[in-house]
mmCIF file of C-alpha atoms and ligand atoms in Angstrom:
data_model
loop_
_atom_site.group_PDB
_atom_site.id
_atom_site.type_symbol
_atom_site.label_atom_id
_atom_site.label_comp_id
_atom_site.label_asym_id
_atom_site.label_seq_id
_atom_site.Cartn_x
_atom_site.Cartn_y
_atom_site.Cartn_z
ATOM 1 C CA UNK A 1 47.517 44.998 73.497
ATOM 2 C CA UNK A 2 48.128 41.941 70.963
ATOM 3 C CA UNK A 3 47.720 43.522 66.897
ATOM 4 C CA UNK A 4 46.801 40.202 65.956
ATOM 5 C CA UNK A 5 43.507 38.578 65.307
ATOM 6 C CA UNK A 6 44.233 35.028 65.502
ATOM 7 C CA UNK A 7 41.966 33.433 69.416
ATOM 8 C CA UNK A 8 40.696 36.809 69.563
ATOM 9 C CA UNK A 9 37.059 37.570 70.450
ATOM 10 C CA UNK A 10 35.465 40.478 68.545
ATOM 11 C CA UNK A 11 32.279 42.723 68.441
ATOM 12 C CA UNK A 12 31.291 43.842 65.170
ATOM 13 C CA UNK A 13 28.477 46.426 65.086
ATOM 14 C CA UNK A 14 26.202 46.783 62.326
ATOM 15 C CA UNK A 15 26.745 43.300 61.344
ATOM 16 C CA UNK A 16 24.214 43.279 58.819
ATOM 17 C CA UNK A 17 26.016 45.582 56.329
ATOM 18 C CA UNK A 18 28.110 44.916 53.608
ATOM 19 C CA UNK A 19 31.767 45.738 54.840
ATOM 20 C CA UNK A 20 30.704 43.795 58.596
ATOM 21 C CA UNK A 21 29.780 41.282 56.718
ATOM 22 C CA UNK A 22 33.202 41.135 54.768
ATOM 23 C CA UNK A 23 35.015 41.620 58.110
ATOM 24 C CA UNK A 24 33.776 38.694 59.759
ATOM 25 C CA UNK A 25 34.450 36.488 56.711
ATOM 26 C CA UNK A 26 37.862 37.226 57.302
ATOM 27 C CA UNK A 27 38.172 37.691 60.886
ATOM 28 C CA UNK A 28 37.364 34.110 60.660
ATOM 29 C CA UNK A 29 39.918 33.429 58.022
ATOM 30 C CA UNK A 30 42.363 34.945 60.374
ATOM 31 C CA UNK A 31 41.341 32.730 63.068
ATOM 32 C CA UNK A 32 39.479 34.863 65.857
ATOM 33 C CA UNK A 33 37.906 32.461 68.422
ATOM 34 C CA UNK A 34 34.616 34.066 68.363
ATOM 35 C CA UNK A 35 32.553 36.800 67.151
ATOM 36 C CA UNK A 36 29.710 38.957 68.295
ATOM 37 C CA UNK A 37 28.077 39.781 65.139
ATOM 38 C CA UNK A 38 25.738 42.175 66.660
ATOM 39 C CA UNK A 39 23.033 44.485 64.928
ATOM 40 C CA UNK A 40 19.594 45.837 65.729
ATOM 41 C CA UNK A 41 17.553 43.167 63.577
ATOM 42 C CA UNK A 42 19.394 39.834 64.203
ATOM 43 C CA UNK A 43 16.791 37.672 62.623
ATOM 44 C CA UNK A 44 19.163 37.587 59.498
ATOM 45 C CA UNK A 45 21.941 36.394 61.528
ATOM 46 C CA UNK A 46 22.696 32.779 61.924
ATOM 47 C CA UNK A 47 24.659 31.284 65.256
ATOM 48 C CA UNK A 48 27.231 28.891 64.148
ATOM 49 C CA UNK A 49 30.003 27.474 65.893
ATOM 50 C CA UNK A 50 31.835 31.080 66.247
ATOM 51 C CA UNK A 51 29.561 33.625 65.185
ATOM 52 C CA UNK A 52 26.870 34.870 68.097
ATOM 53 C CA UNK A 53 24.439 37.307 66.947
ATOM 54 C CA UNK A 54 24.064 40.164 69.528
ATOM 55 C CA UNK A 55 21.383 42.521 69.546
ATOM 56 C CA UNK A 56 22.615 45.880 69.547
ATOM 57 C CA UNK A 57 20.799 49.412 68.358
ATOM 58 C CA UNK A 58 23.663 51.202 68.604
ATOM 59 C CA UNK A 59 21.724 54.338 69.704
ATOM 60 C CA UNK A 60 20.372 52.506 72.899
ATOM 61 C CA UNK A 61 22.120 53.221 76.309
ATOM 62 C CA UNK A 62 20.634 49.954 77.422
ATOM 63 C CA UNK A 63 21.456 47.953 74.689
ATOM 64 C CA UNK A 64 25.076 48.982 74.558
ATOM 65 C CA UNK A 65 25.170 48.168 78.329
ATOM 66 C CA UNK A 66 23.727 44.417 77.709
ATOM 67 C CA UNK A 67 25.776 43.888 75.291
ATOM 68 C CA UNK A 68 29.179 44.705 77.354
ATOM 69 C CA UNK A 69 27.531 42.467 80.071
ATOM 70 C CA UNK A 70 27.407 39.592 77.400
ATOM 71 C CA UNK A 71 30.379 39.960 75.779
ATOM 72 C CA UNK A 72 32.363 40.268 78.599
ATOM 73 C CA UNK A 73 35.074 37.993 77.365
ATOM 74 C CA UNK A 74 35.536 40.469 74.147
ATOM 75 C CA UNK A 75 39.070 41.465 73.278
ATOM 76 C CA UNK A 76 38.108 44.064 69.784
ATOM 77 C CA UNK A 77 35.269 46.329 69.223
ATOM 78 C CA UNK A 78 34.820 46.740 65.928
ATOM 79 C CA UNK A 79 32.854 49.976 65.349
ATOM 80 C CA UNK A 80 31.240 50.010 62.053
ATOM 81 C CA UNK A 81 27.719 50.538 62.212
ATOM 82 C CA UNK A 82 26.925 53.494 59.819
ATOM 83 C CA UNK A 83 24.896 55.835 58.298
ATOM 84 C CA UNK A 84 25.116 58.273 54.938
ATOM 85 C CA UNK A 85 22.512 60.482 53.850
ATOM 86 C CA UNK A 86 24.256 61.266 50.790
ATOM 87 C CA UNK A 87 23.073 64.833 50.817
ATOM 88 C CA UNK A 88 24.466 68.427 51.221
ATOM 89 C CA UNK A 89 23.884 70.934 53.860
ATOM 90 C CA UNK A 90 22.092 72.750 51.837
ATOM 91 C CA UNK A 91 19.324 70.342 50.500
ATOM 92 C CA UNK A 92 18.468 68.825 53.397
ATOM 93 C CA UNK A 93 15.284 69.841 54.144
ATOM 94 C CA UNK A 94 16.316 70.290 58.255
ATOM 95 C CA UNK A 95 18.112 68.754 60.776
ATOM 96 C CA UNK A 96 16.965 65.400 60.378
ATOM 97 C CA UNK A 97 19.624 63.794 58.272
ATOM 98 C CA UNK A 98 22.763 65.547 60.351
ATOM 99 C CA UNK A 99 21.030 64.758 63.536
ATOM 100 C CA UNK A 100 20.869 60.817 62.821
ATOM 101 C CA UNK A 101 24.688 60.780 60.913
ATOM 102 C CA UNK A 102 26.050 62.418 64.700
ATOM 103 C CA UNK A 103 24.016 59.895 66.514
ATOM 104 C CA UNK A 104 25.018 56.893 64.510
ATOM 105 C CA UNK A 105 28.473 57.875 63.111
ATOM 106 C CA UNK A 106 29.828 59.636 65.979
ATOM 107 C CA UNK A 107 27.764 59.582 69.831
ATOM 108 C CA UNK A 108 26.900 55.391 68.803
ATOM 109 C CA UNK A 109 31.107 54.956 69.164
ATOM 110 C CA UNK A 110 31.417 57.081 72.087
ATOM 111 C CA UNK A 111 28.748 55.151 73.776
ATOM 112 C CA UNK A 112 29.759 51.504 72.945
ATOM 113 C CA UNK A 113 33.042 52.595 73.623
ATOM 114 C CA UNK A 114 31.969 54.033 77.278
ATOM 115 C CA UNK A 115 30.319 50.724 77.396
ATOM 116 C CA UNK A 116 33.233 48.273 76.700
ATOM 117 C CA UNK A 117 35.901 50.167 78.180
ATOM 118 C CA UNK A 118 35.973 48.369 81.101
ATOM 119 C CA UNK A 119 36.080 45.113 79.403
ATOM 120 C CA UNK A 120 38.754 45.887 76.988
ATOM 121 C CA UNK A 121 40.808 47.619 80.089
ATOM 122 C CA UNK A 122 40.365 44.039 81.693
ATOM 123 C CA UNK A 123 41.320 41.962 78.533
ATOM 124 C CA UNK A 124 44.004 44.311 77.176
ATOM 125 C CA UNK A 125 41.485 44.916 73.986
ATOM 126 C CA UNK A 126 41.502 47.251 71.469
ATOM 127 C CA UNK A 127 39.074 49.330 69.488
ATOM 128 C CA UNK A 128 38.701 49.386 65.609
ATOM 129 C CA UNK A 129 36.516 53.008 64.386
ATOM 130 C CA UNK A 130 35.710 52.509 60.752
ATOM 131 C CA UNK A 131 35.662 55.725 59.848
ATOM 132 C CA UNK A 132 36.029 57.385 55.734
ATOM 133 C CA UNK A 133 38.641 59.546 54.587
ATOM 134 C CA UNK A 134 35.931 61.764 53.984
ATOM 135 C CA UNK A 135 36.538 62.244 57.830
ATOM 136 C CA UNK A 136 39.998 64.652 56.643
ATOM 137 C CA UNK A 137 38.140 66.146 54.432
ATOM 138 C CA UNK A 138 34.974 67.663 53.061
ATOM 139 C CA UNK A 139 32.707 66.372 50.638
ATOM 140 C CA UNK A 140 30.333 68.586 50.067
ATOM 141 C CA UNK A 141 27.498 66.705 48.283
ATOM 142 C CA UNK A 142 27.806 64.007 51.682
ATOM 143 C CA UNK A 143 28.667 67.473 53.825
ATOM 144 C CA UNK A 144 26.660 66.296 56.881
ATOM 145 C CA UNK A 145 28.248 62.491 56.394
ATOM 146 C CA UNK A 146 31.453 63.986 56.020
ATOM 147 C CA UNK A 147 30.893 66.154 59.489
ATOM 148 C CA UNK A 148 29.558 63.059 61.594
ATOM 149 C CA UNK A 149 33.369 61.073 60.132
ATOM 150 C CA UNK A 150 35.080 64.095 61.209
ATOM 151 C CA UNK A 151 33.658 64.394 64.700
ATOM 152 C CA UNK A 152 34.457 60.252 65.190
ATOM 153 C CA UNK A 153 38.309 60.651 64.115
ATOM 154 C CA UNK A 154 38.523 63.383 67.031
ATOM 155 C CA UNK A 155 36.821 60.593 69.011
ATOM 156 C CA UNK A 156 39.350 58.056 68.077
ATOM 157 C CA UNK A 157 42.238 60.408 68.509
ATOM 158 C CA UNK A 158 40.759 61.259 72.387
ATOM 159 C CA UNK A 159 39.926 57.721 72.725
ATOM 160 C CA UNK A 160 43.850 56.692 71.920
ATOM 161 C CA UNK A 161 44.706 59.458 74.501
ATOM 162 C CA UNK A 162 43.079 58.406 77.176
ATOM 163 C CA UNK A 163 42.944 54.491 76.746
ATOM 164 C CA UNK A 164 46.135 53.468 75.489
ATOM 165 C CA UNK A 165 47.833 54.377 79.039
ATOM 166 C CA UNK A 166 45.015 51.803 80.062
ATOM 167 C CA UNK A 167 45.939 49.392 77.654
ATOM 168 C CA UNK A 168 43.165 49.654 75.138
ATOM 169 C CA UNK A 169 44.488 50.134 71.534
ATOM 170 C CA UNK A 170 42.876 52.516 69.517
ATOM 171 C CA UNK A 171 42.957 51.998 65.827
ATOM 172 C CA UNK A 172 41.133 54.177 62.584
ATOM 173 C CA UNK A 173 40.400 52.321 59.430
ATOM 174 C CA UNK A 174 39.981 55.350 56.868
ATOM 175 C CA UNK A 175 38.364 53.656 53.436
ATOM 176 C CA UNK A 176 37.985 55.276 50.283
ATOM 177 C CA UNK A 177 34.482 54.311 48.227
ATOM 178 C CA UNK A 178 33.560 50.643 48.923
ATOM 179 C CA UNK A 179 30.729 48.783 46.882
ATOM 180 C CA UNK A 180 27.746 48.844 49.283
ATOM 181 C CA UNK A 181 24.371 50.409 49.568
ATOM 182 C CA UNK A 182 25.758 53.213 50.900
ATOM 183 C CA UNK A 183 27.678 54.477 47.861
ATOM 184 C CA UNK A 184 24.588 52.353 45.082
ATOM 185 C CA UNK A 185 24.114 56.158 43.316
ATOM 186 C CA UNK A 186 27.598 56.737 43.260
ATOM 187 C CA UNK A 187 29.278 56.148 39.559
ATOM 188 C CA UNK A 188 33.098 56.407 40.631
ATOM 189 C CA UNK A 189 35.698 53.580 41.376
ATOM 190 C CA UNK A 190 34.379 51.423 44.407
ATOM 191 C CA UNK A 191 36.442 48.878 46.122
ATOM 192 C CA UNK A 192 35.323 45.343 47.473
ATOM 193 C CA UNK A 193 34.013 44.939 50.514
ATOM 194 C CA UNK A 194 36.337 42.325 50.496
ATOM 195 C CA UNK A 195 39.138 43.965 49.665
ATOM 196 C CA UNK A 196 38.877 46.458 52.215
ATOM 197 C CA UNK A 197 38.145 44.111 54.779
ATOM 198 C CA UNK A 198 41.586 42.533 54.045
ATOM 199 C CA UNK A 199 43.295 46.097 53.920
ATOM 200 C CA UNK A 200 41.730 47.288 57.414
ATOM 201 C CA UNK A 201 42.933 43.708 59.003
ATOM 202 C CA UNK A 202 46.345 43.631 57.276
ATOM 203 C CA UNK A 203 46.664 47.383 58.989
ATOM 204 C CA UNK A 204 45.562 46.022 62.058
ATOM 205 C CA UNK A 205 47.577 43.254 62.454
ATOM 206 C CA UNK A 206 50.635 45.643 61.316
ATOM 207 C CA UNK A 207 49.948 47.860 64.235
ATOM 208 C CA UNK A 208 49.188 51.037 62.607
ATOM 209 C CA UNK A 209 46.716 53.293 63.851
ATOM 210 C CA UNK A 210 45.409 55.098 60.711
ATOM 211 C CA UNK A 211 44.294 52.416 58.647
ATOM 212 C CA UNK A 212 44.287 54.461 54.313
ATOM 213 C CA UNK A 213 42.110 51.749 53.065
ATOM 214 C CA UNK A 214 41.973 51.709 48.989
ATOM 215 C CA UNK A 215 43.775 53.878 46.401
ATOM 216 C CA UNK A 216 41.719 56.535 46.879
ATOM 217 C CA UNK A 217 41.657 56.733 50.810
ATOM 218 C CA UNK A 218 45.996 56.513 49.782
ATOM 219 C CA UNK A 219 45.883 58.762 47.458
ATOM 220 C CA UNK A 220 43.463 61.548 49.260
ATOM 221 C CA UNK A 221 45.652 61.033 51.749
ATOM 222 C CA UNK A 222 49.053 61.749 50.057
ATOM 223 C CA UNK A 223 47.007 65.139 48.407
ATOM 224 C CA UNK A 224 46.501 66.363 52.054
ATOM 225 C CA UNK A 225 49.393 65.518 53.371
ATOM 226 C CA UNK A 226 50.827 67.931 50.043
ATOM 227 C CA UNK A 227 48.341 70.649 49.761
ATOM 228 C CA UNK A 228 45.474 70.529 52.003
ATOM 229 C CA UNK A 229 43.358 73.221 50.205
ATOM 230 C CA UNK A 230 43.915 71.822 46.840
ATOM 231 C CA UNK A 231 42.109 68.701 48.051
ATOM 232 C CA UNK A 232 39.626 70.924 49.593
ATOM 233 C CA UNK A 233 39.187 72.655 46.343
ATOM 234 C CA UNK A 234 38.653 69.184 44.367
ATOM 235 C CA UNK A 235 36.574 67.733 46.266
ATOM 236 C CA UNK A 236 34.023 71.203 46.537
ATOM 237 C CA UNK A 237 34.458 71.100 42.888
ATOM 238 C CA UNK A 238 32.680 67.786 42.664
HETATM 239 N N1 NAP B 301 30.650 52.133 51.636
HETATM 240 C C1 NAP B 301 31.630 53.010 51.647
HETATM 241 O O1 NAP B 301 32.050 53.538 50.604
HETATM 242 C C2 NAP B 301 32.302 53.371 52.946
HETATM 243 C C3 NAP B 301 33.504 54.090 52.870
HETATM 244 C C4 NAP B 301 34.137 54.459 54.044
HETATM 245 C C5 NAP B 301 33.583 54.105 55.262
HETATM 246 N N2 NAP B 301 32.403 53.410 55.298
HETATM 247 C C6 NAP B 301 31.861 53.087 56.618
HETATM 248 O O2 NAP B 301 31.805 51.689 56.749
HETATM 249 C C7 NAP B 301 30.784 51.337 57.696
HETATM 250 C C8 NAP B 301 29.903 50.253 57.106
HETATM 251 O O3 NAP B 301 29.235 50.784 55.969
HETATM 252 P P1 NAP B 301 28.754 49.895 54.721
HETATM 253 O O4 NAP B 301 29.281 50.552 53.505
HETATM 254 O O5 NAP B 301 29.025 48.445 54.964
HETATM 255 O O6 NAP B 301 27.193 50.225 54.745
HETATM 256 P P2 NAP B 301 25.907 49.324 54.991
HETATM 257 O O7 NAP B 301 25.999 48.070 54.197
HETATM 258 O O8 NAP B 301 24.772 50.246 54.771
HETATM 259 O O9 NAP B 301 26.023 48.948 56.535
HETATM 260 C C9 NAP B 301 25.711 49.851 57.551
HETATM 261 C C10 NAP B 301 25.341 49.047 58.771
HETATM 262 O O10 NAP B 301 25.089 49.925 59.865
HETATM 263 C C11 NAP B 301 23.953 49.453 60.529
HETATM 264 N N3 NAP B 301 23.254 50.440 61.343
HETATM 265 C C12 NAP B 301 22.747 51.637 60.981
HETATM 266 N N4 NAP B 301 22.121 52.196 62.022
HETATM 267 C C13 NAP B 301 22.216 51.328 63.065
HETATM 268 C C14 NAP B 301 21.766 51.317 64.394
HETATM 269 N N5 NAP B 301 21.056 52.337 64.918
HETATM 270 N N6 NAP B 301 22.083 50.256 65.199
HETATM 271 C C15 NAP B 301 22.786 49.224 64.710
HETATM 272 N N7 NAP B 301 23.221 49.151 63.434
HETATM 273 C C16 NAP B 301 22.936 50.200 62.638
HETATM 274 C C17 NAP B 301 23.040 48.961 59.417
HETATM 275 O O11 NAP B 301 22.038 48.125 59.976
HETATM 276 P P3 NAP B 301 20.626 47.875 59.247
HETATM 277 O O12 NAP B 301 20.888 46.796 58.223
HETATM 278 O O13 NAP B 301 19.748 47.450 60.368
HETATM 279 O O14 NAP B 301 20.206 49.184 58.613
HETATM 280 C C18 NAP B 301 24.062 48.218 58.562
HETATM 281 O O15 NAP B 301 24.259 46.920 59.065
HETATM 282 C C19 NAP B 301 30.044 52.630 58.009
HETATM 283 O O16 NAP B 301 30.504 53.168 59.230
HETATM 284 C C20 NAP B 301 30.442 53.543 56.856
HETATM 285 O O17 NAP B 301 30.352 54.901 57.186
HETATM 286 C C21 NAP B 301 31.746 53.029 54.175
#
């Protein structure tokens, strides 16, 4: 279980979006040996010496299973692929919106996970779950998004338990806002993609396992670690 990033061979899901696309700028920088940028439209994605687009819907069973078969040599799973309705329980107008967040945000990780475990058993891997710090706690106007983080931080926290006496690492990156499409009708304080990219690899290569990404993330963080309901409280008061 090596923390460092330098001849290793990573997946990246959802390699289209902003924060992927800032991760494998500096996975590269860091000196991994290849990288499986792998998405469900790769016709956007260009092969060059290191990068080799995979296709991957992350909802597919048969997809995630091709993709383990042909990155067999993978030593990190990066799972970022994500989605955010942006909308509260209460004005969505059903299911819809919840049901895709779960299947994207939190069954998507458990089944490329399920997928790659053998492979990262075999290569002494590791898995990286970017996940929010909206995953500790509630935002109501995102509730659903906010549910779907929370279910995939219990996934990484069963994950660590039962892969780490395998020798899989299991690691958390927990950002704050970052400037993407996914937070465009947001007006609050956004981060870089680039800048988190750096913070959830610097945490990485440290060897922690709860990756606070940002100010915010930190500073959420420290408020729930203090007072749990007054966080609560701040964010339901929007
Ligand atoms: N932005 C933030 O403030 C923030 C904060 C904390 C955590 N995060 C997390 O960071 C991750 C990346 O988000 P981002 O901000 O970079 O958003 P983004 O630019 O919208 O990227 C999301 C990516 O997920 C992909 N995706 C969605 N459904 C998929 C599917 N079924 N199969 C494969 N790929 C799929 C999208 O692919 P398409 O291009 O094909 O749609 C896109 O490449 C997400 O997990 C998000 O929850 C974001």
């Amino acid at each position: 279980m090596s923390a460092s990033i330098k001849d290793s061979v990573v997946v990246v899901t959802g390699a289209t979006g902003a924060i992927a696309t800032a991760l494998i700028a500096e996975l590269l920088a860091r000196g991994a040996a290849k990288i499986y940028a792998a998405a469900r439209d790769v016709s956007g994605l260009a092969a060059t010496g290191k990068i080799v687009p995979l296709k991957l819907d992350v909802t597919s069973d048969a997809d995630a299973a091709a993709a383990a078969l042909q990155a067999s040599d993978a030593t990190l799973l990066i799972n970022n692929a994500g989605v955010n309705h942006n909308t509260a329980f209460m004005l969505a107008p059903d299911l819809a919106f919840a049901k895709e967040e779960i299947e994207i945000n939190y069954l998507a990780p458990l089944r490329l996970t399920r997928a790659f475990a053998p492979v990262l058993i075999r290569n002494h891997g590791a898995v990286l779950n970017i996940l929010t710090i909206l995953a500790r706690v509630n935002l109501p106007l995102m509730g659903s998004y906010c549910a779907s983080k929370a279910a995939a931080l219990s996934l990484t926290q069963g994950l660590r338990g039962e892969l780490t006496p395998k020798g899989v690492r299991i690691v958390g990156a927990l950002p704050g806002a970052v400037d993407t499409r996914m937070t465009a009708g947001l007006p609050i304080p956004k981060m870089t993609p680039a800048d988190a990219a750096k913070e959830i690899l610097d945490g990485y290569e440290a060897g922690e396992e709860d990756i606070y990404v940002g100010d915010m993330a930190k500073g959420l963080a420290a408020g729930l670690a203090q007072d749990h309901k007054a966080v609560e409280k701040q964010l339901a008061s929007g």
